[in-house]
CSV table of C-alpha atoms and ligand atoms in Angstrom, one decimal:
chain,number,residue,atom,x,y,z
A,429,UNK,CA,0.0,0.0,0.0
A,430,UNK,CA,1.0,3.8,-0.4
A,431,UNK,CA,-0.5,7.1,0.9
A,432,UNK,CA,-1.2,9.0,-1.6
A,433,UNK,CA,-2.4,12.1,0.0
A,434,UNK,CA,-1.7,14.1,3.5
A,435,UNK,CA,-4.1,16.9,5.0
A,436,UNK,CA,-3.5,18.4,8.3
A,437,UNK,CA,-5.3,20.9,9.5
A,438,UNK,CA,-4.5,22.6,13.2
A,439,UNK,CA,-2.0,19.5,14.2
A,440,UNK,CA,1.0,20.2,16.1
A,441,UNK,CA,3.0,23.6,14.0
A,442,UNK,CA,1.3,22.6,10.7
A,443,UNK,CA,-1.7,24.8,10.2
A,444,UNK,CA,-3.1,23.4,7.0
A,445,UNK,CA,-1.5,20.9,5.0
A,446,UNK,CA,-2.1,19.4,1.8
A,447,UNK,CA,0.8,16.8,0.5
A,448,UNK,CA,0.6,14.4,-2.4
A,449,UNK,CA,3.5,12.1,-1.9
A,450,UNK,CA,5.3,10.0,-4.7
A,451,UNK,CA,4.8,6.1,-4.4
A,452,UNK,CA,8.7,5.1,-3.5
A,453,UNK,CA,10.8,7.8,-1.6
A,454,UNK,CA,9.7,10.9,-0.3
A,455,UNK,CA,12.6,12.9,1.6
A,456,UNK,CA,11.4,16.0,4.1
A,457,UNK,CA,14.4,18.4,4.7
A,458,UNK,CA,14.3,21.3,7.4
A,459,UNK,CA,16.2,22.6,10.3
A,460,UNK,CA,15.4,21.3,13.3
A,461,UNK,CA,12.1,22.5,14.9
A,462,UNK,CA,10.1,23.0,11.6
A,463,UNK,CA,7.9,19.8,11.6
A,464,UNK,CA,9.5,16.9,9.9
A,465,UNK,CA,8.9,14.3,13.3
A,466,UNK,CA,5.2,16.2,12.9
A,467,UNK,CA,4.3,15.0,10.0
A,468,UNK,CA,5.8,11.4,10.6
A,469,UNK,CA,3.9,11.4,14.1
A,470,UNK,CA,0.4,12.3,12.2
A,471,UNK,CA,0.9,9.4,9.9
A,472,UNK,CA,1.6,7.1,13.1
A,473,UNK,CA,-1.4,8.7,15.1
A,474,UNK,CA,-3.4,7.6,11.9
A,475,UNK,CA,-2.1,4.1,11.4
A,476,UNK,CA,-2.1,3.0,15.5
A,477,UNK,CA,-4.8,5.8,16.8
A,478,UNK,CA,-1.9,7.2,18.8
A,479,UNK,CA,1.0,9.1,18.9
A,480,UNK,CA,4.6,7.7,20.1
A,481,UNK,CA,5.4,10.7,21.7
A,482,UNK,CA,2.4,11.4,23.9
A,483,UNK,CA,-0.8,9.7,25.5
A,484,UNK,CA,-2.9,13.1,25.7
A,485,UNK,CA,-4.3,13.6,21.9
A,486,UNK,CA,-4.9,16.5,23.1
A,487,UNK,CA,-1.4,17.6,22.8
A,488,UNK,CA,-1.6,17.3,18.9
A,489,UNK,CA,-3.7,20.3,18.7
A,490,UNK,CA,-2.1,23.5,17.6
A,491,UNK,CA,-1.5,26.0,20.5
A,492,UNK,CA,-4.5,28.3,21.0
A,493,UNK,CA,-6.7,25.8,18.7
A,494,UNK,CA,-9.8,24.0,19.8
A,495,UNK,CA,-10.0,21.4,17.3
A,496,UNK,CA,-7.6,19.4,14.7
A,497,UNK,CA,-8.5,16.6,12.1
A,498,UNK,CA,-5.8,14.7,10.1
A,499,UNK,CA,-6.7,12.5,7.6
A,500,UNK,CA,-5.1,10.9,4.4
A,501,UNK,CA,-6.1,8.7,1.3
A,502,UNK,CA,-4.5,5.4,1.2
A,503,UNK,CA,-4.0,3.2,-2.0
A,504,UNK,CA,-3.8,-0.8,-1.5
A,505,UNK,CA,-3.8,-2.5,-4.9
A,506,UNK,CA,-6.1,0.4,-6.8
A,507,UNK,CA,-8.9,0.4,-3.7
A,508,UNK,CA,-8.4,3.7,-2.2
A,509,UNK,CA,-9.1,3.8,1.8
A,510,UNK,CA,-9.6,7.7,3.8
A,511,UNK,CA,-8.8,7.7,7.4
A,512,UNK,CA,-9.4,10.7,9.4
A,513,UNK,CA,-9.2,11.8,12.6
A,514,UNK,CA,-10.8,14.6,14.6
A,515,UNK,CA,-8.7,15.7,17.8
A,516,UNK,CA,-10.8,18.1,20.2
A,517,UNK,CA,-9.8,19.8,23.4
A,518,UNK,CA,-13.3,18.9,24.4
A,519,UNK,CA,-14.6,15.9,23.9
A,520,UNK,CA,-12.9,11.8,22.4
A,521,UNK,CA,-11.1,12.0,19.3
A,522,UNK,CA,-13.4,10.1,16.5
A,523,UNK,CA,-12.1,8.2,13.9
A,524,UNK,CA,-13.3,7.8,10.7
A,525,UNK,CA,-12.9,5.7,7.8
A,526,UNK,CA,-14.2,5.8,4.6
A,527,UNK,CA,-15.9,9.0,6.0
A,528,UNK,CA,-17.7,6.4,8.8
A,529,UNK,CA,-17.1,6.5,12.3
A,530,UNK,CA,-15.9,3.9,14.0
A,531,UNK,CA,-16.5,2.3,17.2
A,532,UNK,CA,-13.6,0.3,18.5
A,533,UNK,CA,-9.9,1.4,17.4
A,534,UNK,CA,-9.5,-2.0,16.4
A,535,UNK,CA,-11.5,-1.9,13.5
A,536,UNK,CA,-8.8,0.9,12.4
A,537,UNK,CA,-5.6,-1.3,12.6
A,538,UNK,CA,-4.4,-2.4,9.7
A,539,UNK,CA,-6.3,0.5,7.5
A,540,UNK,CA,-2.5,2.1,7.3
A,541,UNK,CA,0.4,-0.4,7.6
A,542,UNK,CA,3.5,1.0,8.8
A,543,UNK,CA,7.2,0.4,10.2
A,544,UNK,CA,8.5,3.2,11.8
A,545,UNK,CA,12.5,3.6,12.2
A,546,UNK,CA,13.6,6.6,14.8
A,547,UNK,CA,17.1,7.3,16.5
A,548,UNK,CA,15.0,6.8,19.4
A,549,UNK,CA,14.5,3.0,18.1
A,550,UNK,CA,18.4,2.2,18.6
A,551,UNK,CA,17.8,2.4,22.1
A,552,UNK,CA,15.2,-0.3,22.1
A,553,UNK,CA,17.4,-3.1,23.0
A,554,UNK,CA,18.8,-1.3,25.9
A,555,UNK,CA,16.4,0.1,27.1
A,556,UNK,CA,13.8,-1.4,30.3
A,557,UNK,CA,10.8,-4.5,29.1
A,558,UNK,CA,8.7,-2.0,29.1
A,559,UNK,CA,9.5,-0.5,25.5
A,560,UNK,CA,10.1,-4.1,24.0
A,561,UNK,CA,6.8,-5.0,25.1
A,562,UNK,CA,5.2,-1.7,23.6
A,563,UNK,CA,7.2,-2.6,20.1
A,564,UNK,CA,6.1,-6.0,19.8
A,565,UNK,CA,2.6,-5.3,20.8
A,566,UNK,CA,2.5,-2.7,18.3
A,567,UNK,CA,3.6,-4.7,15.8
A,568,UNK,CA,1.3,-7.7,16.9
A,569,UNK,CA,-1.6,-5.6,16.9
A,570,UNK,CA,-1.2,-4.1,13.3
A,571,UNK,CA,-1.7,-7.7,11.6
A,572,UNK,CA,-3.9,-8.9,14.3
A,573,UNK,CA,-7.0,-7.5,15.4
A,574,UNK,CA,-7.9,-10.4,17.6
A,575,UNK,CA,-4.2,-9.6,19.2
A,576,UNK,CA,-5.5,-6.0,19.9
A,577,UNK,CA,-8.6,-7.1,21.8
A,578,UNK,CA,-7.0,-9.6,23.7
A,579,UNK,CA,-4.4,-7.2,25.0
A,580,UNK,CA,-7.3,-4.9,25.9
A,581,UNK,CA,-9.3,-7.0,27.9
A,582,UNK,CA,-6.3,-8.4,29.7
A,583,UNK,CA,-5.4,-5.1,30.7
A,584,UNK,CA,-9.1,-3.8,31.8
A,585,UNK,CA,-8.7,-7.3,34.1
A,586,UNK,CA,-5.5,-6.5,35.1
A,587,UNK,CA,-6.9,-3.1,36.3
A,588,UNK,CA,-9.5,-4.2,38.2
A,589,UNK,CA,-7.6,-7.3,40.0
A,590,UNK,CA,-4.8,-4.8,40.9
A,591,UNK,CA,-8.3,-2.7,42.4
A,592,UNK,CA,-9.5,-5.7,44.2
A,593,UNK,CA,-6.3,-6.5,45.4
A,594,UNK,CA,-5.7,-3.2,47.7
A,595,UNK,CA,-9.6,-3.9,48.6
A,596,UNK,CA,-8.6,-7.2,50.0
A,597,UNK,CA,-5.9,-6.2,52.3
A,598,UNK,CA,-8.9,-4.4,54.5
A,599,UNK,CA,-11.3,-6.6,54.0
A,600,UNK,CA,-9.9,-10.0,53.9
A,601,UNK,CA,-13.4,-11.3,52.8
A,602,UNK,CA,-13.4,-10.3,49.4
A,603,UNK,CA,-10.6,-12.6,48.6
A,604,UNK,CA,-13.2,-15.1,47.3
A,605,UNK,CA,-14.1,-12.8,44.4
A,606,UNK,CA,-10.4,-12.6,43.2
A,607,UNK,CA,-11.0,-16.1,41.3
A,608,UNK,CA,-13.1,-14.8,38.6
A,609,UNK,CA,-10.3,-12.3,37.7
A,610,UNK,CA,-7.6,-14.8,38.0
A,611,UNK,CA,-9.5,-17.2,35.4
A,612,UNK,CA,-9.6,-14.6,32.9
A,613,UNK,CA,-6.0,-12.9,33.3
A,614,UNK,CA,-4.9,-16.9,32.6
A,615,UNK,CA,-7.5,-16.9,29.8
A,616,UNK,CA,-6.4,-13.7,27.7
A,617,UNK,CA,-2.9,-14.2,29.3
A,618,UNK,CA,-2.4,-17.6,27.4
A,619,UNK,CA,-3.6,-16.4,24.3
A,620,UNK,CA,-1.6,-13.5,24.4
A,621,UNK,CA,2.1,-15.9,24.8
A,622,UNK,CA,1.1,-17.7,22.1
A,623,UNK,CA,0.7,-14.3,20.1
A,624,UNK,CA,4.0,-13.2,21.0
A,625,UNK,CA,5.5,-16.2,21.1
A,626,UNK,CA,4.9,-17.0,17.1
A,627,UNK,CA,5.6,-13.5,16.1
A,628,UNK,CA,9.2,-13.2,17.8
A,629,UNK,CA,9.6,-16.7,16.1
A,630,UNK,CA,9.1,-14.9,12.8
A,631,UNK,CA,10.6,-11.7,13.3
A,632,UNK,CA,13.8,-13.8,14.5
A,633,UNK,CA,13.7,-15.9,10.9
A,634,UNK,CA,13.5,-13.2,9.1
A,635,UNK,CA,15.7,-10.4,11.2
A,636,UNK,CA,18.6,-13.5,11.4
A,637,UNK,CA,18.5,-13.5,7.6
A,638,UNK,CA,19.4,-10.0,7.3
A,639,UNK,CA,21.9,-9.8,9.7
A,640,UNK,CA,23.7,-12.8,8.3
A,641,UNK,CA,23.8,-10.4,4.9
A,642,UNK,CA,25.0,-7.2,6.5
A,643,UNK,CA,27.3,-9.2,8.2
A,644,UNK,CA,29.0,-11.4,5.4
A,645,UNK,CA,27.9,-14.3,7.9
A,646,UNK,CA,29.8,-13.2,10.9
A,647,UNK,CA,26.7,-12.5,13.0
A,648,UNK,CA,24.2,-14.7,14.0
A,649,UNK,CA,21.6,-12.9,15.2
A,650,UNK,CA,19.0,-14.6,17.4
A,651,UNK,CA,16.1,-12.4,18.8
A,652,UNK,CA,14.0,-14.6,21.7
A,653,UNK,CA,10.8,-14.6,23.4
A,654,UNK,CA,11.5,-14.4,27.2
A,655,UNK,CA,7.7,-15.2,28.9
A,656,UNK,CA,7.9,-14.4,32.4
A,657,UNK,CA,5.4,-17.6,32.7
A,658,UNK,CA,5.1,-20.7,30.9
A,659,UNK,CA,1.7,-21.5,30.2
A,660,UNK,CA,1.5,-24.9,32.3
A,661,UNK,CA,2.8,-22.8,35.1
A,662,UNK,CA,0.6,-20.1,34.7
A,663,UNK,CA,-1.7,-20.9,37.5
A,664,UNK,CA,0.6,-22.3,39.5
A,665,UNK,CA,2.5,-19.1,39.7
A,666,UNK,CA,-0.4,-16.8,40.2
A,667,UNK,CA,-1.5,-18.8,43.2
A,668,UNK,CA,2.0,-18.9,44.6
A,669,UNK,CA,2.2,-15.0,44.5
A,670,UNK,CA,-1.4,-14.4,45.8
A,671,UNK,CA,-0.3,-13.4,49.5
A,672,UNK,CA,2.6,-11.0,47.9
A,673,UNK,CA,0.2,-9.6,46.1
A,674,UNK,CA,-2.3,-9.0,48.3
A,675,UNK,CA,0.3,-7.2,50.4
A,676,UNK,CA,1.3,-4.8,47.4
A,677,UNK,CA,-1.3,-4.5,45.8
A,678,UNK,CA,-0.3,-5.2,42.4
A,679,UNK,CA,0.1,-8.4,40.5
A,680,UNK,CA,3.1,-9.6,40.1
A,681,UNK,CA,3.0,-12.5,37.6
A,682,UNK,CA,1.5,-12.3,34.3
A,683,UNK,CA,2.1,-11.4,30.5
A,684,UNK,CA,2.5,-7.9,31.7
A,685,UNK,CA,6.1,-8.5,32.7
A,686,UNK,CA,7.7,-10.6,29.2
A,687,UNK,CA,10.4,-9.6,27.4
A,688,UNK,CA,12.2,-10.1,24.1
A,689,UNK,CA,16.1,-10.8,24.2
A,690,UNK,CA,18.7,-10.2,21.6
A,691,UNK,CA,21.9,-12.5,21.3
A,692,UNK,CA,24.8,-12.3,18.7
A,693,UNK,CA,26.5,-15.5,18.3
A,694,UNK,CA,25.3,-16.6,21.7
A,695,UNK,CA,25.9,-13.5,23.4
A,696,UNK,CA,23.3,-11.1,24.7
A,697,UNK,CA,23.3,-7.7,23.2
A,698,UNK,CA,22.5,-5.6,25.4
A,699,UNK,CA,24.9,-6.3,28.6
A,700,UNK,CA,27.2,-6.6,25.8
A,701,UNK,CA,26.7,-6.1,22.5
A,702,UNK,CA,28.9,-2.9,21.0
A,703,UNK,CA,27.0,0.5,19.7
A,704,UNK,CA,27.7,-1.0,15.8
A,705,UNK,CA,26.1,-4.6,16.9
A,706,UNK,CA,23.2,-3.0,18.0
A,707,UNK,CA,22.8,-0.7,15.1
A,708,UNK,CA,23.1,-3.6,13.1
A,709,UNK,CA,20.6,-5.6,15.2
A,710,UNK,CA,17.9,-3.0,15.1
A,711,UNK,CA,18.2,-2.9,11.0
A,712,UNK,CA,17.7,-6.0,10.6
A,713,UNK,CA,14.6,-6.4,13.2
A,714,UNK,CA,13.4,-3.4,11.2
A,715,UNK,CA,13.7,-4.5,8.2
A,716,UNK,CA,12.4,-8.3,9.3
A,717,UNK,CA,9.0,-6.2,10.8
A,718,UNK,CA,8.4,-4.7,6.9
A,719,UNK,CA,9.1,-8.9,6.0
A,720,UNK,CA,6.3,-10.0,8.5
A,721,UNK,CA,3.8,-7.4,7.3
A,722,UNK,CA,4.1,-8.2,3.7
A,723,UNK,CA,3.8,-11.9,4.6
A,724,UNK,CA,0.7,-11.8,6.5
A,725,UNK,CA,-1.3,-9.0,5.2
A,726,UNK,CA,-0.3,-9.1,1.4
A,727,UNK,CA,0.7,-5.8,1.1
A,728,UNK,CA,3.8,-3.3,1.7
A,729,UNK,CA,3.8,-1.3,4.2
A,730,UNK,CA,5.2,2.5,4.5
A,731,UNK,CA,8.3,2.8,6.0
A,732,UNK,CA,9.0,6.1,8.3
A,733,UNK,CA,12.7,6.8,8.7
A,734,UNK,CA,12.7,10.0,11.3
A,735,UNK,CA,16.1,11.4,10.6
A,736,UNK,CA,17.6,7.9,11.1
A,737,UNK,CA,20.0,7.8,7.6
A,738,UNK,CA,22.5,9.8,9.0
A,739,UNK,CA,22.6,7.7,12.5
A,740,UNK,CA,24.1,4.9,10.0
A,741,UNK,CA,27.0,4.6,8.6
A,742,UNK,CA,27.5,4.3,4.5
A,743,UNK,CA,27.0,1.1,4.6
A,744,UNK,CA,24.1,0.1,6.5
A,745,UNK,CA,22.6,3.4,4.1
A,746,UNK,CA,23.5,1.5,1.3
A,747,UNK,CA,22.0,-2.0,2.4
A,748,UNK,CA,19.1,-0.3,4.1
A,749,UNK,CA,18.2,1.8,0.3
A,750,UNK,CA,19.0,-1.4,-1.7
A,751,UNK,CA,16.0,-3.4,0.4
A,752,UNK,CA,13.5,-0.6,0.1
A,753,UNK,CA,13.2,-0.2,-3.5
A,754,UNK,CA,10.0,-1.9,-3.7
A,755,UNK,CA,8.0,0.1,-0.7
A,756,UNK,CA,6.9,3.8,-0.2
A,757,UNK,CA,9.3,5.4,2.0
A,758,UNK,CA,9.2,9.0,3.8
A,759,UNK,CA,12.4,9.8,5.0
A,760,UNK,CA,13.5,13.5,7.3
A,761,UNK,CA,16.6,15.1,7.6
A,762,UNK,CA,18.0,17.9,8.4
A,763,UNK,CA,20.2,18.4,5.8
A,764,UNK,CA,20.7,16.6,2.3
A,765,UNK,CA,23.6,14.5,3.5
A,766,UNK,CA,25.5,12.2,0.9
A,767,UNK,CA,22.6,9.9,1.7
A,768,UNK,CA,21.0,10.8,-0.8
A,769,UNK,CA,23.4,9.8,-3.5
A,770,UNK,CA,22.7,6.6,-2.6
A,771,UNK,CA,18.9,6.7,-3.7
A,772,UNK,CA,20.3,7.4,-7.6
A,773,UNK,CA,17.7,9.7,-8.8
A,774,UNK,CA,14.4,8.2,-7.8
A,775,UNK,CA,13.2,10.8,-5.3
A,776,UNK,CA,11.1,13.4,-4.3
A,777,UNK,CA,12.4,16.1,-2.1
A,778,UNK,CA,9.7,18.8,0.0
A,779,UNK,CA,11.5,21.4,2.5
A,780,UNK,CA,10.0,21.9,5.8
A,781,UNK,CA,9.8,25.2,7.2
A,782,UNK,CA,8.1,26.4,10.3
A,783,UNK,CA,4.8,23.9,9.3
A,784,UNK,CA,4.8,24.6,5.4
A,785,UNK,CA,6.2,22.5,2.9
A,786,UNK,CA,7.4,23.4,-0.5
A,787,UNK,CA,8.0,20.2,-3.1
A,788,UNK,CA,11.2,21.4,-4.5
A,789,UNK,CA,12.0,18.1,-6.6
B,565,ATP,P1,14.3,18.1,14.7
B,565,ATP,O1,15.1,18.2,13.5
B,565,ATP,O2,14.9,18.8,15.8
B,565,ATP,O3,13.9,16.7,15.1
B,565,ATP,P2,11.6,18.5,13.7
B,565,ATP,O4,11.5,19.3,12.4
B,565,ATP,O5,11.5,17.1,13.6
B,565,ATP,O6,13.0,18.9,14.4
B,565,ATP,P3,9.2,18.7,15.1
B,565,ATP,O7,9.4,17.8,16.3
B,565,ATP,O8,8.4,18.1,14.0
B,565,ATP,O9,10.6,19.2,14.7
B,565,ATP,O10,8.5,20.0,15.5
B,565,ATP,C1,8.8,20.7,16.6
B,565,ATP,C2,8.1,22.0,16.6
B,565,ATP,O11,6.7,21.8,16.7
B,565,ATP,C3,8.5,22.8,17.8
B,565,ATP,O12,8.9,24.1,17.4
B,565,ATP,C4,7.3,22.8,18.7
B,565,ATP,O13,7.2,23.9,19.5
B,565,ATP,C5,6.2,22.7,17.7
B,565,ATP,N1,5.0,22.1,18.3
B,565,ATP,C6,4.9,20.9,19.0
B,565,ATP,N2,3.6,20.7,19.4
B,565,ATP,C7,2.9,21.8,19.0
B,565,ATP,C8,1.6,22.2,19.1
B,565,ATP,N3,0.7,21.4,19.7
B,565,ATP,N4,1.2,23.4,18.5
B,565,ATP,C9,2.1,24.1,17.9
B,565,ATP,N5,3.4,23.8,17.8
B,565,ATP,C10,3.8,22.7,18.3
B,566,MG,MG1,12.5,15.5,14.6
């Protein structure tokens, strides 16, 4: 699939906006501060129904505005798909596609595939559970809807255990009730493993593959599922942890703490894998996510590089440009570095400043 259109209107610095983007690579130059992550986080917020960078739409507005909408027209194989949003500092944001509104963000997922590549992402394996959870369940939930309501429930039930739990430590009665909850955490919790657990399987397949190229075969890259329970011990260990968590108030054992590790040849990346390594690592997982998508929706998605080219060196550029040839890709960057050599002469080139942008190739 490609976009083929933008419109903006109040979001973030971009007043109104009206973009028609080529079908392969579309490079957005600008100092710094203009709008080039903007525009990126708009197509995000339109793809997953939220931004990376914040949890409070309302932030998305325009200073001093009341109401913003973005929306774009998407083209997958010749059917052409609108998705708008409406961001108000009043009231829910509403989604809309095909000029519908619709209920349940799920039924948006998948409208507008994306991978998104930031210098933020290079952190990822470093960085705490949290974020590795956040990626893959991003990922998990663009190619499966089922994914994205099992996750939600699981976490309404986790809300309300966690609820009952600080009940229970004043009123010791209630304990019975925490059975029901238990049942269904396993329940969702079980489906939820096996989710992640295929989709790390996959991503590893395809991310070793790449590595193994950019490395002339002198990394092995291996990228594992690490469940903090193993489905036959599920209830086992929830039981076991019931008087802890009674005493803190939270629950301790679940899907909620998993993990995703990253080893080359054996050794685990990030206690010790070097800066390069990890660059590496990420360009291959990267590029392994666009692999997924293709296989299990049929369709390319639209890559999103956030000034990421000049984080690598020439040649991961030069690997990275080769394998996108065949996928619309919006690139930002400050300034037109010898990156773009590399893309020949297939590009088109807008300049960002202060929230307009001017095609100038
Ligand atoms: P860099 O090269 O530093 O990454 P950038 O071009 O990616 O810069 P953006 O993050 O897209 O910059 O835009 C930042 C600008 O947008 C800042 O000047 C910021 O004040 C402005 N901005 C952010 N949110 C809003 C908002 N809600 N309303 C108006 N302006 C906003
Ligand atoms: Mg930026």
């Amino acid at each position: 699939m490609y976009i083929e259109e933008i419109e903006l209107k109040n979001f973030r610095n971009y007043e109104k906006l009206n973009i028609k983007l080529s079908k392969k690579i579309n490079i957005f130059y600008g100092d710094n501060a203009q709008g080039k992550t903007n525009l990126l986080e708009a197509i995000y917020f339109m793809a997953i129904g939220r931004s990376y960078r914040t949890s409070n739409d309302k932030e998305l507005i325009k200073f001093d505005k009341k109401i913003s909408s973005v929306s774009t027209i998407i083209n997958d194989n010749e059917i052409k798909d609108k998705v708008e949003i409406i961001i108000s500092d009043s009231k829910n944001k509403r989604i809309l596609l095909n000029g519908l509104g619709i209920k349940k963000l799920g039924e948006l997922l998948g409208s507008l595939l994306i991978v998104s590549f930031s210098p933020e992402d290079l952190q990822l394996i470093k960085q705490g559970p949290g974020e590795r959870r956040r990626f893959i369940d991003i990922e998990i939930c663009q190619i499966s809807k089922v994914y994205y309501y099992e996750l939600k429930r699981y976490n309404h039930v986790l809300k309300q255990r966690n609820k009952l739990l600080k009940r229970i430590k004043s009123n010791n009665k209630l304990k019975d009730t925490l059975f029901a909850f238990d049942m269904q955490l396993i329940n969702h919790g079980k489906k939820i493993m096996n989710y992640r657990e295929s989709y790390v399987k996959e991503l590893n397949n395809f991310a070793r593959d790449v590595q193994k190229k950019l490395t002339k075969d002198k990394e092995e890259l291996e990228i594992k599922y690490k469940g903090f329970v193993t489905e036959e011990k599920y209830e086992e260990k929830m039981e076991k942890s019931l008087e802890k968590d009674i005493m803190f108030g939270n629950t301790s054992v679940g899907i909620h703490k998993d993990d995703i590790n990253f080893f080359i040849n054996g050794i685990d990346v990030k206690k010790y894998g070097s800066q390069g390594q990890q660059r590496t690592a990420l360009l291959s997982t990267k590029l392994a996510q666009i692999e997924i998508i293709k296989k299990n929706k049929h369709t390319m998605p639209i890559l999103l590089l956030d000034d990421v080219l000049s984080e690598l060196d020439n040649k991961r550029q030069k690997f990275l440009i080769e394998n996108i040839s065949d996928i619309q890709t919006i690139i930002t960057s400050t300034g037109l570095d010898d990156f773009i050599l590399n893309f020949k002469d297939e590009y088109s080139l807008f300049f960002i400043e202060n929230g307009t942008i001017e095609i100038t190739k």
